[in-house]
Amino acid sequence: MMMLRIRSRDGLERVTADGAHITVSQLKTLIEDQLQIPLHSQTLSTNRDLLLAKTPSDLLAFTDLSDPNLRLSSLNLGHGSMLYLAYEGERTIRGGPAVTPAGSFGRKMTVDDLIARQMRVTRQDKSHCDSVSFDRDCANAFQHHVNESLAFAVKRGGFMYGTVTEEGQVEVDFIYEPPQQGTESNLILMRDAEEEKRVDAIALGLGMRRVGFIFNQTVMQDKTEYTLSNLEVLQAAELHAESELQEWVTAVVKLEVNEDGGADVHFEAFQMSDMCIRLFKEGWFETEVGPDDDPKLSKMKKEVVVGVKDVKEVDNDFFLVVIKILDHQGPLSSTFPIENRSIRATMRALKTHLDRAKSLALVKRISDFHLLLYVAQFLDVSSDVPALAECVRLQSPIPEGYALLIESMANTC
């Protein structure tokens, strides 16, 4: 016997088959029988981008499993392999709970029962954010640190800053890494309110704002069973709810084994669903997670409706809306030492950075968020910091007072 993992808009499910010798047609029949998804409405692929398809014409691009006579063994699929499934319409789930009569001839419904009926958790198909585009330098600086310095052994996170277009496209131009403590499975942010004021003042001058949160998963996490763990869902929901930004993005950096047995760094981006944020804001999530709790399930304080069942544990995938990822070259560099890492920024680092490109105008040399944050601690946060950042945004000459301060700082080492 062989087990295949099937990920669809409904989350992660499993299908049992006789072995890898079966054909695609036979697999679809098994899916229809075991998951109650009509054969004619199924589109299967080994490509996770299938879950991003929004129209029937988009589905036509995924042809790797379109041949009904193709054997799974020819694609090196075996026990535990992951396949992606898109389907149209609704599905009927077998084995739902027996109907309990309510009202004058049966059990009376309480107020909590009525509220739970309204809290119906379904897969949200459409995100409020059309796409997220990462500045190549800031994305590379983050992934290089978690890969080369941390070896994906502990978690690391940062707030993403950039812009949101009228069409709902998010562009990330820098990542601020707050004080934090990362372990194999948890990320504790030790946020510094004064530092965050300086960060927001810089963003204001640059015409940017906080647009999301990025973190890495560790090699110790068993990511084959879930996309985000229950702890990660809680943290992502908390930060999303705090932001009040409809287009807020949660991004994940992970290490995945490739076909050659090597490891590739991989980025994924999501939005937490509207229902997830509502449940978090209204206090439905159990926020205490024990060591024996299943990481792929989020616990609720009261029952919610998933499919036709009243449950107190929800598959985390129901709370995720996948977003496509793009990249671009933004206006800032990311070569100055990054805040709150083991190697601290110093006056000598400032001098080295400025001397590296002496032929360029000063405004070009300070067009680095991490440098601006270092300098900002010596400036007035309400006036000087946004003014200096605005010079960077406009690429206009740095006023003499600011220029003298920066040069004197660099020369004190």
Coordinates of C-alpha atoms in Angstrom, one line a residue:
M1 CA 0.0 0.0 0.0
M2 CA 1.1 3.6 -0.7
M3 CA -0.1 6.9 0.8
L4 CA -0.1 10.1 -1.2
R5 CA -0.5 13.5 0.3
I6 CA -3.0 15.8 -1.6
R7 CA -2.9 19.5 -1.0
S8 CA -5.9 21.5 -2.2
R9 CA -7.8 24.7 -1.2
D10 CA -9.2 22.6 1.6
G11 CA -5.9 21.8 3.2
L12 CA -3.8 18.7 3.3
E13 CA -5.5 15.3 2.9
R14 CA -4.3 11.7 2.2
V15 CA -5.2 9.1 -0.4
T16 CA -4.3 5.4 -0.2
A17 CA -3.4 3.5 -3.3
D18 CA -2.1 0.0 -4.1
G19 CA 1.3 1.3 -5.3
A20 CA 3.1 3.6 -7.8
H21 CA 2.2 1.4 -10.7
I22 CA -1.3 3.0 -10.9
T23 CA -2.2 5.5 -13.6
V24 CA -3.3 9.1 -13.3
S25 CA -6.8 8.0 -14.3
Q26 CA -6.9 5.4 -11.5
L27 CA -5.6 8.0 -9.0
K28 CA -8.4 10.4 -9.9
T29 CA -10.9 7.6 -9.3
L30 CA -9.4 7.0 -5.9
I31 CA -9.6 10.7 -5.1
E32 CA -13.2 10.7 -6.1
D33 CA -13.9 7.7 -3.9
Q34 CA -11.9 8.8 -0.9
L35 CA -12.2 12.6 -1.0
Q36 CA -15.6 12.9 -2.7
I37 CA -14.3 15.2 -5.5
P38 CA -15.9 14.4 -8.9
L39 CA -13.3 13.0 -11.3
H40 CA -14.3 15.4 -14.2
S41 CA -13.6 18.5 -12.1
Q42 CA -10.1 17.5 -10.9
T43 CA -6.8 19.0 -12.1
L44 CA -3.7 17.4 -10.6
S45 CA -0.1 18.6 -10.7
T46 CA 3.2 18.2 -9.0
N47 CA 3.6 22.0 -9.2
R48 CA 2.5 23.9 -6.2
D49 CA 1.6 26.9 -8.4
L50 CA -1.5 25.1 -9.3
L51 CA -3.1 26.4 -6.1
L52 CA -2.5 30.0 -7.5
A53 CA -4.7 29.3 -10.6
K54 CA -7.7 31.6 -10.5
T55 CA -9.5 30.7 -13.8
P56 CA -10.2 27.6 -15.8
S57 CA -7.8 28.8 -18.5
D58 CA -5.1 29.1 -15.8
L59 CA -5.5 25.4 -15.1
L60 CA -4.6 24.5 -18.7
A61 CA -1.0 25.4 -18.1
F62 CA -0.5 22.4 -15.7
T63 CA -0.1 19.4 -18.0
D64 CA 2.3 17.2 -16.2
L65 CA -0.5 14.9 -15.0
S66 CA -2.9 15.4 -17.9
D67 CA -2.2 12.0 -19.5
P68 CA -4.8 9.6 -17.9
N69 CA -2.6 6.6 -18.8
L70 CA 0.6 8.0 -17.3
R71 CA 1.9 5.8 -14.4
L72 CA 2.9 7.5 -11.2
S73 CA 6.1 5.6 -11.1
S74 CA 7.3 7.3 -14.3
L75 CA 7.3 10.6 -12.3
N76 CA 9.2 9.1 -9.4
L77 CA 6.1 9.5 -7.2
G78 CA 6.0 7.1 -4.2
H79 CA 4.9 6.7 -0.7
G80 CA 4.5 10.1 1.0
S81 CA 4.8 12.1 -2.2
M82 CA 2.9 15.5 -2.4
L83 CA 0.5 16.3 -5.2
Y84 CA -1.5 19.5 -5.7
L85 CA -5.2 19.4 -6.6
A86 CA -7.6 22.1 -8.0
Y87 CA -11.2 21.5 -8.5
E88 CA -14.3 23.5 -9.4
G89 CA -17.5 23.6 -7.4
E90 CA -18.2 22.3 -3.9
R91 CA -17.7 18.9 -2.3
T92 CA -19.7 16.8 0.0
I93 CA -17.8 15.3 2.9
R94 CA -18.8 11.8 4.0
G95 CA -18.9 10.8 7.6
G96 CA -20.3 14.2 8.9
P97 CA -21.7 14.3 12.4
A98 CA -25.2 13.1 13.1
V99 CA -27.8 15.9 13.1
T100 CA -29.0 16.7 16.7
P101 CA -32.5 18.1 16.8
A102 CA -32.8 21.6 18.3
G103 CA -35.7 23.7 19.4
S104 CA -38.8 22.7 21.3
F105 CA -38.6 19.0 20.4
G106 CA -34.9 18.6 21.0
R107 CA -31.8 20.2 22.5
K108 CA -32.1 23.9 23.0
M109 CA -29.4 25.9 21.3
T110 CA -27.4 28.3 23.5
V111 CA -26.0 31.7 22.4
D112 CA -22.6 30.0 22.0
D113 CA -24.1 27.4 19.6
L114 CA -25.6 30.2 17.5
I115 CA -22.3 32.1 17.4
A116 CA -20.4 28.9 16.4
R117 CA -22.8 28.4 13.5
Q118 CA -21.8 31.8 12.2
M119 CA -18.1 31.0 12.6
R120 CA -17.8 28.9 9.5
V121 CA -14.1 28.3 8.5
T122 CA -13.7 27.8 4.8
R123 CA -10.8 28.1 2.4
Q124 CA -10.5 31.8 1.2
D125 CA -9.8 31.7 -2.5
K126 CA -9.0 35.4 -3.2
S127 CA -6.5 37.4 -1.4
H128 CA -6.6 41.2 -0.8
C129 CA -3.0 41.3 -2.1
D130 CA -2.5 40.6 -5.8
S131 CA 1.3 39.8 -5.4
V132 CA 4.3 40.7 -3.4
S133 CA 7.6 41.8 -5.0
F134 CA 10.8 41.7 -3.0
D135 CA 13.8 44.0 -3.5
R136 CA 16.5 41.5 -4.5
D137 CA 19.1 43.0 -2.1
C138 CA 17.0 43.0 1.0
A139 CA 15.6 39.5 0.4
N140 CA 19.1 38.2 -0.3
A141 CA 20.5 39.8 2.9
F142 CA 17.8 38.1 5.0
Q143 CA 18.0 34.6 3.4
H144 CA 21.9 34.7 3.3
H145 CA 21.9 35.4 7.1
V146 CA 19.5 32.6 8.0
N147 CA 21.3 30.2 5.6
E148 CA 25.0 31.0 6.0
S149 CA 25.1 32.4 9.6
L150 CA 22.3 30.5 11.3
A151 CA 22.3 27.4 9.1
F152 CA 18.5 27.4 9.4
A153 CA 19.0 26.0 12.9
V154 CA 17.0 28.7 14.7
K155 CA 14.2 31.1 13.7
R156 CA 14.7 34.7 12.6
G157 CA 12.2 37.3 11.6
G158 CA 11.8 40.8 10.4
F159 CA 9.2 43.4 9.5
M160 CA 8.9 44.2 5.8
Y161 CA 8.5 47.8 4.6
G162 CA 7.5 49.2 1.2
T163 CA 4.5 50.3 -0.7
V164 CA 1.1 49.1 -1.7
T165 CA -0.3 50.0 -5.1
E166 CA -3.9 50.8 -5.9
E167 CA -4.2 47.4 -7.5
G168 CA -3.2 45.7 -4.3
Q169 CA 0.4 44.9 -5.3
V170 CA 2.9 45.0 -2.4
E171 CA 6.5 45.9 -3.0
V172 CA 9.0 45.2 -0.2
D173 CA 12.0 47.5 -0.2
F174 CA 13.6 46.9 3.2
I175 CA 13.4 44.5 6.1
Y176 CA 13.8 45.7 9.7
E177 CA 14.9 43.0 12.1
P178 CA 13.8 43.8 15.7
P179 CA 15.5 42.5 18.9
Q180 CA 14.5 38.8 19.1
Q181 CA 15.3 35.4 20.4
G182 CA 14.9 32.4 18.1
T183 CA 14.8 28.7 18.9
E184 CA 14.2 25.7 16.7
S185 CA 10.4 26.1 16.8
N186 CA 9.6 29.5 18.3
L187 CA 10.4 33.1 17.6
I188 CA 10.2 35.6 20.5
L189 CA 10.2 39.3 19.4
M190 CA 11.6 41.6 22.1
R191 CA 10.3 44.7 20.5
D192 CA 11.9 48.1 21.1
A193 CA 9.3 50.9 20.9
E194 CA 11.8 53.7 20.6
E195 CA 13.7 51.9 17.8
E196 CA 10.4 51.2 16.0
K197 CA 9.6 54.9 16.1
R198 CA 12.8 55.6 14.3
V199 CA 12.1 52.9 11.8
D200 CA 8.6 54.3 11.1
A201 CA 10.1 57.8 10.8
I202 CA 12.5 56.6 8.2
A203 CA 9.7 54.8 6.3
L204 CA 7.6 58.0 6.4
G205 CA 10.4 60.0 4.8
L206 CA 10.9 57.3 2.2
G207 CA 7.2 57.2 1.4
M208 CA 6.9 53.7 2.7
R209 CA 5.1 51.8 5.4
R210 CA 5.1 48.5 7.2
V211 CA 3.6 45.9 4.9
G212 CA 4.3 42.5 6.3
F213 CA 6.4 40.1 8.3
I214 CA 9.0 37.6 7.2
F215 CA 10.5 34.6 9.1
N216 CA 12.4 31.4 8.4
Q217 CA 11.4 27.9 9.3
T218 CA 14.2 25.7 10.7
V219 CA 15.6 22.4 9.4
M220 CA 14.4 20.7 12.6
Q221 CA 10.7 21.4 11.8
D222 CA 8.8 18.6 10.1
K223 CA 7.4 20.8 7.3
T224 CA 6.1 17.8 5.4
E225 CA 3.0 17.8 7.6
Y226 CA 2.2 21.5 7.5
T227 CA 2.8 24.8 5.7
L228 CA 2.8 26.9 8.9
S229 CA 2.8 25.5 12.4
N230 CA 0.2 26.5 15.0
L231 CA 2.7 28.8 16.7
E232 CA 3.5 30.4 13.4
V233 CA -0.2 30.9 12.6
L234 CA -0.7 32.6 16.0
Q235 CA 2.2 35.0 15.5
A236 CA 1.3 35.8 11.9
A237 CA -2.3 36.4 12.9
E238 CA -1.3 38.7 15.8
L239 CA 1.0 40.8 13.6
H240 CA -1.5 41.0 10.8
A241 CA -4.3 42.0 13.2
E242 CA -2.0 44.7 14.8
S243 CA -1.3 46.2 11.4
E244 CA -4.9 46.9 10.3
L245 CA -3.5 46.7 6.7
Q246 CA -5.8 44.7 4.4
E247 CA -2.9 43.8 2.1
W248 CA -0.6 42.6 4.9
V249 CA 1.8 39.8 3.8
T250 CA 3.3 36.9 5.7
A251 CA 6.4 35.5 4.0
V252 CA 8.3 32.3 4.9
V253 CA 11.9 31.3 4.0
K254 CA 12.6 27.6 4.1
L255 CA 15.2 25.1 3.0
E256 CA 13.9 22.4 0.8
V257 CA 15.5 19.3 -0.7
N258 CA 15.7 19.4 -4.5
E259 CA 15.6 16.6 -7.1
D260 CA 19.4 16.1 -6.9
G261 CA 19.4 15.7 -3.2
G262 CA 20.8 19.2 -2.6
A263 CA 19.1 22.0 -0.7
D264 CA 17.5 25.1 -2.1
V265 CA 16.4 28.2 -0.3
H266 CA 12.7 28.8 -1.0
F267 CA 10.4 31.8 -0.4
E268 CA 6.6 31.5 0.1
A269 CA 4.1 34.2 0.7
F270 CA 0.6 34.2 2.2
Q271 CA -2.1 36.3 3.6
M272 CA -3.9 35.2 6.7
S273 CA -7.5 34.8 5.8
D274 CA -10.2 37.2 6.9
M275 CA -11.8 34.6 9.1
C276 CA -8.4 33.9 10.8
I277 CA -7.9 37.5 11.7
R278 CA -11.5 37.8 12.9
L279 CA -11.1 34.7 15.1
F280 CA -7.9 36.1 16.5
K281 CA -9.3 39.5 17.2
E282 CA -12.3 38.0 19.0
G283 CA -10.2 35.7 21.1
W284 CA -11.2 32.3 19.7
F285 CA -7.7 31.0 19.4
E286 CA -6.1 29.0 22.2
T287 CA -2.9 30.8 22.7
E288 CA -1.2 28.3 24.9
V289 CA 0.5 25.6 22.8
G290 CA 1.7 22.4 24.5
P291 CA 4.6 20.2 23.4
D292 CA 2.2 17.4 22.6
D293 CA -0.2 19.5 20.5
D294 CA -0.3 18.7 16.8
P295 CA 1.6 21.6 15.1
K296 CA -0.6 21.4 11.9
L297 CA -3.7 22.2 13.9
S298 CA -4.8 25.4 15.6
K299 CA -6.9 24.9 18.7
M300 CA -10.1 27.0 19.3
K301 CA -11.6 27.9 22.6
K302 CA -15.1 27.1 21.2
E303 CA -16.3 25.0 18.4
V304 CA -16.3 26.4 14.8
V305 CA -17.9 24.9 11.7
V306 CA -15.5 23.3 9.2
G307 CA -17.3 21.6 6.3
V308 CA -20.2 20.0 8.0
K309 CA -18.4 19.3 11.3
D310 CA -18.3 21.3 14.6
V311 CA -14.6 21.2 15.6
K312 CA -12.2 22.8 18.1
E313 CA -9.1 22.1 16.0
V314 CA -8.6 23.6 12.5
D315 CA -6.1 22.6 9.9
N316 CA -3.7 25.6 9.6
D317 CA -4.0 25.6 5.8
F318 CA -7.6 26.8 6.1
F319 CA -6.2 30.1 7.3
L320 CA -3.7 30.7 4.5
V321 CA -4.2 32.4 1.2
V322 CA -1.3 31.9 -1.2
I323 CA 0.2 35.0 -3.0
K324 CA 2.5 35.0 -6.0
I325 CA 6.0 36.3 -5.5
L326 CA 7.9 38.6 -7.8
D327 CA 11.2 40.5 -7.5
H328 CA 12.5 44.0 -8.4
Q329 CA 15.5 46.2 -7.8
G330 CA 14.5 48.9 -5.3
P331 CA 16.0 52.3 -4.5
L332 CA 18.0 51.1 -1.4
S333 CA 21.1 49.0 -0.8
S334 CA 21.4 46.5 2.0
T335 CA 25.2 46.4 2.6
F336 CA 25.5 48.3 5.9
P337 CA 25.6 46.0 9.0
I338 CA 22.0 45.0 9.9
E339 CA 20.5 45.9 13.3
N340 CA 20.1 43.5 16.2
R341 CA 22.4 40.8 14.8
S342 CA 25.5 39.4 16.5
I343 CA 27.8 41.8 14.6
R344 CA 26.8 45.3 15.7
A345 CA 27.0 48.5 13.6
T346 CA 29.8 50.8 14.7
M347 CA 31.3 54.2 13.7
R348 CA 34.1 52.3 12.0
A349 CA 31.5 50.4 9.9
L350 CA 30.0 53.8 9.0
K351 CA 33.3 55.1 7.8
T352 CA 34.1 51.9 5.9
H353 CA 30.7 52.1 4.2
L354 CA 31.1 55.8 3.2
D355 CA 34.7 55.4 2.0
R356 CA 33.7 52.4 -0.2
A357 CA 32.2 54.7 -2.8
K358 CA 33.8 58.2 -2.2
S359 CA 33.2 59.2 -5.8
L360 CA 29.4 59.1 -5.4
A361 CA 27.3 61.8 -3.9
L362 CA 26.6 61.5 -0.2
V363 CA 22.9 60.9 -0.7
K364 CA 23.8 57.8 -2.8
R365 CA 26.2 56.5 -0.2
I366 CA 23.6 56.7 2.6
S367 CA 20.7 55.2 0.6
D368 CA 20.7 52.1 2.9
F369 CA 17.9 51.7 5.4
H370 CA 20.2 50.0 8.0
L371 CA 22.7 52.9 7.8
L372 CA 19.8 55.4 8.2
L373 CA 18.6 53.6 11.3
Y374 CA 22.1 53.7 12.8
V375 CA 22.3 57.5 12.2
A376 CA 18.8 58.1 13.3
Q377 CA 19.6 57.4 17.0
F378 CA 21.5 60.7 17.0
L379 CA 18.7 62.7 15.3
D380 CA 15.3 64.1 16.3
V381 CA 12.9 61.3 15.4
S382 CA 9.9 63.6 14.7
S383 CA 11.7 66.1 12.3
D384 CA 15.3 65.3 11.4
V385 CA 14.8 61.5 10.7
P386 CA 11.9 61.9 8.2
A387 CA 13.7 64.9 6.5
L388 CA 16.9 63.0 6.0
A389 CA 15.0 60.0 4.7
E390 CA 13.1 62.2 2.3
C391 CA 16.4 63.4 0.8
V392 CA 17.1 59.8 0.1
R393 CA 13.7 59.3 -1.5
L394 CA 14.1 62.3 -3.7
Q395 CA 17.9 61.7 -4.2
S396 CA 18.4 65.4 -3.4
P397 CA 21.5 66.9 -1.9
I398 CA 22.0 66.3 1.9
P399 CA 21.7 69.5 3.9
E400 CA 25.0 70.7 5.3
G401 CA 24.0 70.1 8.9
Y402 CA 23.2 66.5 8.3
A403 CA 26.2 66.0 6.1
L404 CA 28.6 67.4 8.8
L405 CA 27.0 65.1 11.5
I406 CA 27.4 62.0 9.4
E407 CA 31.0 62.8 8.4
S408 CA 31.9 63.6 12.0
M409 CA 30.4 60.3 13.2
A410 CA 32.4 58.4 10.6
N411 CA 35.6 60.2 11.6
T412 CA 35.3 59.5 15.4
C413 CA 36.5 55.9 15.1

